[in-house]
PDB file of C-alpha atoms in Angstrom:
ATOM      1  CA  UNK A   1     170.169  99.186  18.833  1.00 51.00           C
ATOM      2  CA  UNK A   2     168.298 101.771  21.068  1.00 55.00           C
ATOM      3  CA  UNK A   3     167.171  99.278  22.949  1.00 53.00           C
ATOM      4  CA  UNK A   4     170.181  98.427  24.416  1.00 54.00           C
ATOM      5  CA  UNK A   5     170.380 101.094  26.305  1.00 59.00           C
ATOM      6  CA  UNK A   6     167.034 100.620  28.087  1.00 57.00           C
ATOM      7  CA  UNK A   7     167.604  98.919  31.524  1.00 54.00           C
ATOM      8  CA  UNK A   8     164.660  96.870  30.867  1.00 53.00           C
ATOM      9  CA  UNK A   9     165.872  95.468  27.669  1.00 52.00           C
ATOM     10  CA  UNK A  10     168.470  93.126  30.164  1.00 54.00           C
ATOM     11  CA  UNK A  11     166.067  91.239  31.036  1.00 65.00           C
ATOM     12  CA  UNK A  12     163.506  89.040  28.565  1.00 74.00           C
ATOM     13  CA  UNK A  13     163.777  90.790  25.499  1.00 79.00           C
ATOM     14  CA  UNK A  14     167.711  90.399  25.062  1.00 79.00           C
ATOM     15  CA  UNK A  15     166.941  86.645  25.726  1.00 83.00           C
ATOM     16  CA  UNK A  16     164.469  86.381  23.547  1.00 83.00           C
ATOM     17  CA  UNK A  17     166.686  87.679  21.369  1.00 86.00           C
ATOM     18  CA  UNK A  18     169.596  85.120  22.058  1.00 90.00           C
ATOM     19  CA  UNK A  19     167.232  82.188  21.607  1.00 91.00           C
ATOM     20  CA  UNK A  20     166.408  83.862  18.286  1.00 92.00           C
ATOM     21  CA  UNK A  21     169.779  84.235  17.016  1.00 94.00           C
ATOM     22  CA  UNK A  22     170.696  80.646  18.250  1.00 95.00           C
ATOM     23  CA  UNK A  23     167.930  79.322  16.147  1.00 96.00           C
ATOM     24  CA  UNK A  24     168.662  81.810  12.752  1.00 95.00           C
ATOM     25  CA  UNK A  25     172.598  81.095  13.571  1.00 96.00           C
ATOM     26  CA  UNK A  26     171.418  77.061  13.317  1.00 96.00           C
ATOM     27  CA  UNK A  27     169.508  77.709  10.091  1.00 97.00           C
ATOM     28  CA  UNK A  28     172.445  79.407   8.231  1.00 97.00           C
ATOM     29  CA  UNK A  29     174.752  76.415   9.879  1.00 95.00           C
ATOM     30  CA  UNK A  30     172.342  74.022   8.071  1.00 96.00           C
ATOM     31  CA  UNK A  31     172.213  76.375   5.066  1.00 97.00           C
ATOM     32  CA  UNK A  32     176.161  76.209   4.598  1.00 95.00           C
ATOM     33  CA  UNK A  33     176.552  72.316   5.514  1.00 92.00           C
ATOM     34  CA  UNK A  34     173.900  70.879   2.763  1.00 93.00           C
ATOM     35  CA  UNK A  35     175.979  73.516   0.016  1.00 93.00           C
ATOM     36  CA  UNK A  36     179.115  71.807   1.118  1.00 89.00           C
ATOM     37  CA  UNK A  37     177.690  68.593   0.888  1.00 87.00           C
ATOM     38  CA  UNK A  38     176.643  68.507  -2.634  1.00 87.00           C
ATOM     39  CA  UNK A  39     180.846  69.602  -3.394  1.00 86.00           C
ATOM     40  CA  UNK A  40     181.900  66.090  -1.604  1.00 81.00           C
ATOM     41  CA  UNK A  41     181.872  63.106  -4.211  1.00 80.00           C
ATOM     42  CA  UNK A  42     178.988  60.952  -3.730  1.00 76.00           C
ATOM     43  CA  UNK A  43     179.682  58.136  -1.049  1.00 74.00           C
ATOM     44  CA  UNK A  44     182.804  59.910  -0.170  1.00 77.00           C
ATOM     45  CA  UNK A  45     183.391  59.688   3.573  1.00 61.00           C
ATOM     46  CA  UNK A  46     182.617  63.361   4.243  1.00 70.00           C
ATOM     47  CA  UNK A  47     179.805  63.509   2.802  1.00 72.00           C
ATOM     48  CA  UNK A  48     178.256  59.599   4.650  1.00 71.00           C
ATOM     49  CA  UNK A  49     179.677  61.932   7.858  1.00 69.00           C
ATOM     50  CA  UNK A  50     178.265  64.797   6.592  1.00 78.00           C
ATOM     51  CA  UNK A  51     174.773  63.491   5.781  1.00 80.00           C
ATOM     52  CA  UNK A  52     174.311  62.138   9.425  1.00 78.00           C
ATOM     53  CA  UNK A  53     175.496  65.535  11.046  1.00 88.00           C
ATOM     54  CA  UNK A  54     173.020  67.474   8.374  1.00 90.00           C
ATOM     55  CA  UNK A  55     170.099  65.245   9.627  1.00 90.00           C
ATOM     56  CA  UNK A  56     171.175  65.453  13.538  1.00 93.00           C
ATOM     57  CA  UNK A  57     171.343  69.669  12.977  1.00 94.00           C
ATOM     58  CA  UNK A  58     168.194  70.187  11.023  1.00 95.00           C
ATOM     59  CA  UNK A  59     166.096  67.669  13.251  1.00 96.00           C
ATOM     60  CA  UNK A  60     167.725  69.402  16.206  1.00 96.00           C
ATOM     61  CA  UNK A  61     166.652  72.909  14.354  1.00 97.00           C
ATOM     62  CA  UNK A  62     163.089  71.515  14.121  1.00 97.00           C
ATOM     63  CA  UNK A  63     162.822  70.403  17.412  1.00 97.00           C
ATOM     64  CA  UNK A  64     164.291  73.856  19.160  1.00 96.00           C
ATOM     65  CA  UNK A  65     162.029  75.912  16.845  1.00 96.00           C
ATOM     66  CA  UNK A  66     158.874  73.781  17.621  1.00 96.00           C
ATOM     67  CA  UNK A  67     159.847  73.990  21.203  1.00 95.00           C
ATOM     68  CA  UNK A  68     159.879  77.967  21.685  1.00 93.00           C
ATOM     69  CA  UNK A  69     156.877  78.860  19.517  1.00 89.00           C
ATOM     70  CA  UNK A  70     154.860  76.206  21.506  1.00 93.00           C
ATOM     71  CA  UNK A  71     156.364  78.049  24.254  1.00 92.00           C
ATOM     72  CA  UNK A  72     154.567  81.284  22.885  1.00 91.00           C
ATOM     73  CA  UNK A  73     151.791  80.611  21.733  1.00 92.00           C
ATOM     74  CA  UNK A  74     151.267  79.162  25.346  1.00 94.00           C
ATOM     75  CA  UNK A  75     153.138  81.966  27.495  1.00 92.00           C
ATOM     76  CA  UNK A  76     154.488  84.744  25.122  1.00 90.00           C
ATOM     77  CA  UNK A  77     151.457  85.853  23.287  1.00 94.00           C
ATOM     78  CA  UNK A  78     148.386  85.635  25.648  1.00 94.00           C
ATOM     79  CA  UNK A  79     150.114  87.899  28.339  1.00 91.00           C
ATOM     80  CA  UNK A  80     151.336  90.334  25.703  1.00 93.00           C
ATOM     81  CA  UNK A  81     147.879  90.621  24.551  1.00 95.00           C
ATOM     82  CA  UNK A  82     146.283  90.558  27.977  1.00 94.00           C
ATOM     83  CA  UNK A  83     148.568  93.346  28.579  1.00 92.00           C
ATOM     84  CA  UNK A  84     147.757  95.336  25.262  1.00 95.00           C
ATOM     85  CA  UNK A  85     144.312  94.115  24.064  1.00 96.00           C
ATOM     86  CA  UNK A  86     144.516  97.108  21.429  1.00 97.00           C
ATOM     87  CA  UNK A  87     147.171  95.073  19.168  1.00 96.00           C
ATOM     88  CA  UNK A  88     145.364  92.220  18.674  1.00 96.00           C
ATOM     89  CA  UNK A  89     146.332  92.178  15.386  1.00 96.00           C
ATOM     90  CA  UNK A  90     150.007  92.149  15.692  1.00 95.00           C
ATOM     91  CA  UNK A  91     149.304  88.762  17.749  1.00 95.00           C
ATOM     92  CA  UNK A  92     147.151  87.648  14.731  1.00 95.00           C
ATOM     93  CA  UNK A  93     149.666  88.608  12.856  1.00 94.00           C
ATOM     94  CA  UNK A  94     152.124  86.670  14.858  1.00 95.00           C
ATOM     95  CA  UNK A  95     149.670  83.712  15.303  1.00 94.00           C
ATOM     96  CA  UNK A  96     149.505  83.547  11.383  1.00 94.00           C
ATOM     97  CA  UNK A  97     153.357  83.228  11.134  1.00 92.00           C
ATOM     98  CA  UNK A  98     153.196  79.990  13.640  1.00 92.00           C
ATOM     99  CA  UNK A  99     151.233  78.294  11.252  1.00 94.00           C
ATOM    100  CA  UNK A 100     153.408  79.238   8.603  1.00 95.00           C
ATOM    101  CA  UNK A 101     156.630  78.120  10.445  1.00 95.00           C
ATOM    102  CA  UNK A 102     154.629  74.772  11.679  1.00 95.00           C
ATOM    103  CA  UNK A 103     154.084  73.956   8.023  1.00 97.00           C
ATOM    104  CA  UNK A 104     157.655  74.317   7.331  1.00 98.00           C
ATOM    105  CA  UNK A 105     158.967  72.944  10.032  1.00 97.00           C
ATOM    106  CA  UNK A 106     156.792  69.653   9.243  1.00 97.00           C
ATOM    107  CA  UNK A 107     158.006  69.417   5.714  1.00 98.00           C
ATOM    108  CA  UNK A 108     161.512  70.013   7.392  1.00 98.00           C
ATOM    109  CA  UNK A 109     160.724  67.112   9.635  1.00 97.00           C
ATOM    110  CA  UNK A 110     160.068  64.561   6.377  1.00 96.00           C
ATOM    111  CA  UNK A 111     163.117  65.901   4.328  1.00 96.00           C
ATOM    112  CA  UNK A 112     166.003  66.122   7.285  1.00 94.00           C
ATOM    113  CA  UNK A 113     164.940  62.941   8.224  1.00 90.00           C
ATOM    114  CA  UNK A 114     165.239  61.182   5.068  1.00 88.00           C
ATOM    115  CA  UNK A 115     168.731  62.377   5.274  1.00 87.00           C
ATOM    116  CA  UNK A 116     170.670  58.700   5.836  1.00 83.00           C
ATOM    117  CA  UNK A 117     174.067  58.002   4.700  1.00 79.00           C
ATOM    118  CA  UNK A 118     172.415  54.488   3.781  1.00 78.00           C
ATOM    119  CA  UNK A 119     169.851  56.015   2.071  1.00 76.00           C
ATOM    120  CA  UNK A 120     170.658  59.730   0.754  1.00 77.00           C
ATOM    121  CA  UNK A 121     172.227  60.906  -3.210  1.00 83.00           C
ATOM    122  CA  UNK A 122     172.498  64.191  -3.963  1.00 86.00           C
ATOM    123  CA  UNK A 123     168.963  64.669  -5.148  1.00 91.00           C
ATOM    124  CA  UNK A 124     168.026  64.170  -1.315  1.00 89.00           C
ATOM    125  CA  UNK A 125     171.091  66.476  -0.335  1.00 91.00           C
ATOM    126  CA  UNK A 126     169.731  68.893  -3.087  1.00 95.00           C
ATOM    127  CA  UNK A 127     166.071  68.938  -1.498  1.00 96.00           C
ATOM    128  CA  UNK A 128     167.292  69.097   1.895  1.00 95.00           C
ATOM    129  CA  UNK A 129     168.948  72.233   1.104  1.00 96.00           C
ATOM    130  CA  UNK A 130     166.181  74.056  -0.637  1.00 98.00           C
ATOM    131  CA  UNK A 131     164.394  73.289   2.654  1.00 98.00           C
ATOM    132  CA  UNK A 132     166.658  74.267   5.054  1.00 98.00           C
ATOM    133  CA  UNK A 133     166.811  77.471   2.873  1.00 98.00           C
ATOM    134  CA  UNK A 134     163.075  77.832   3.160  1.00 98.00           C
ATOM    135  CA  UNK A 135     162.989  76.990   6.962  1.00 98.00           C
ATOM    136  CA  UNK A 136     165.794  79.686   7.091  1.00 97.00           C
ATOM    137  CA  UNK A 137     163.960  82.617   5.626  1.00 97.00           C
ATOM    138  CA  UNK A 138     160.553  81.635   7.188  1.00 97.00           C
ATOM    139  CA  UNK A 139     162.310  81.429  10.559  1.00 96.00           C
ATOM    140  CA  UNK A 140     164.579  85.121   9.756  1.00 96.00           C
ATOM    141  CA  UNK A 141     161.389  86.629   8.894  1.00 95.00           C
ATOM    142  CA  UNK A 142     159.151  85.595  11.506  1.00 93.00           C
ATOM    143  CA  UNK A 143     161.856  86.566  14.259  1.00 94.00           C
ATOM    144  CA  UNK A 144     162.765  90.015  13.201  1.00 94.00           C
ATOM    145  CA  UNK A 145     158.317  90.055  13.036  1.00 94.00           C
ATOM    146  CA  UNK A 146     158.088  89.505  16.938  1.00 92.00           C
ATOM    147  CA  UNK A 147     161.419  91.260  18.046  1.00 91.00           C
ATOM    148  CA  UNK A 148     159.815  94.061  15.706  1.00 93.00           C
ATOM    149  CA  UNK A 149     156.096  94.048  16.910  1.00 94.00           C
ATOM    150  CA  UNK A 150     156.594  92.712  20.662  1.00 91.00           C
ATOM    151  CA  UNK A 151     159.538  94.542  22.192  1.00 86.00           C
ATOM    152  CA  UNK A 152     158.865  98.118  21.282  1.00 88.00           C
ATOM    153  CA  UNK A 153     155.360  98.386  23.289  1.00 90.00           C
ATOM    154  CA  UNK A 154     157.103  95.762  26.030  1.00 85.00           C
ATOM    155  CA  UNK A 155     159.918  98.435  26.606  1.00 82.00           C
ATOM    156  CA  UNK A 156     157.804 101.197  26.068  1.00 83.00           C
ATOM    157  CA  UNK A 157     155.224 100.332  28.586  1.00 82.00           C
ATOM    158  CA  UNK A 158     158.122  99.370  31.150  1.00 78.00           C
ATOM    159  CA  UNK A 159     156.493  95.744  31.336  1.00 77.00           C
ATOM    160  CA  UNK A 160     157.695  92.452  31.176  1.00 72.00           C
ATOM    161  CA  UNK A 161     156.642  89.560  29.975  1.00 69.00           C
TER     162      UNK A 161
END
């Protein structure tokens, strides 16, 4: 991007950006593991393995996701809007797509961890993917919505965060 060739885009925003794409790149991961999942035969080994590295990524997922918007709402947002007052709205905006991801990522919590070799058929492995995909595109959406509304006026002011 254009960006990239700002010096100040080195610094926070192409982390931010990493720690985005880990999270998206952990989503698809999850995405891709449940679909292979329902392909093993049920009680097969691979999928008993399977089912306990699904429930390990996605709680993982939950966890790292929960972890950096906390981390934003706490850090990331007030000083961007101390520092531009005038976009209130994007941070609204942005505020409104935590809740969003918090709902999903509490549903997430529930269905990853029912996810138990002991316990799990493919109706459960079926589920879990149709939440994963969910937590996938909330979590695509809402990243490319603060990379898109925060950076710009960051990079253009010459400010960090």
């Amino acid at each position: 991007s254009e960006w990239n060739e700002t010096p100040l885009f080195l610094g926070w925003p192409a982390q931010f950006q990493r720690v985005h794409a880990t999270m998206t790149e952990a989503g698809a991961r999850l995405v891709s593991g449940l679909e292979a999942l329902l392909d093993e035969p049920e009680g097969n080994i691979q999928e008993l393995l399977g089912l306990a590295g699904m429930n390990h990524l996605g709680m993982e997922l939950i966890a790292r996701v929960s972890h950096h918007h906390a981390y934003e709402d706490r850090t990331v947002l007030p000083r961007f809007l101390g520092l531009f007052p005038e976009l209130d709205a994007t941070v609204d905006l942005l505020e409104s797509d935590h809740d969003v991801l918090e709902a999903v990522l509490g549903r997430s919590r529930q269905v990853f961890g029912a996810l138990r070799p002991e316990e799990s058929n493919k109706s459960a492995i079926d589920l879990a993917l149709k939440q994963a995909t969910t937590l996938k595109r909330v979590l695509n959406r809402h990243t490319h919505d603060e990379e898109d509304l925060l950076i710009p006026p960051m990079l253009e002011a010459k400010v960090h965060l």
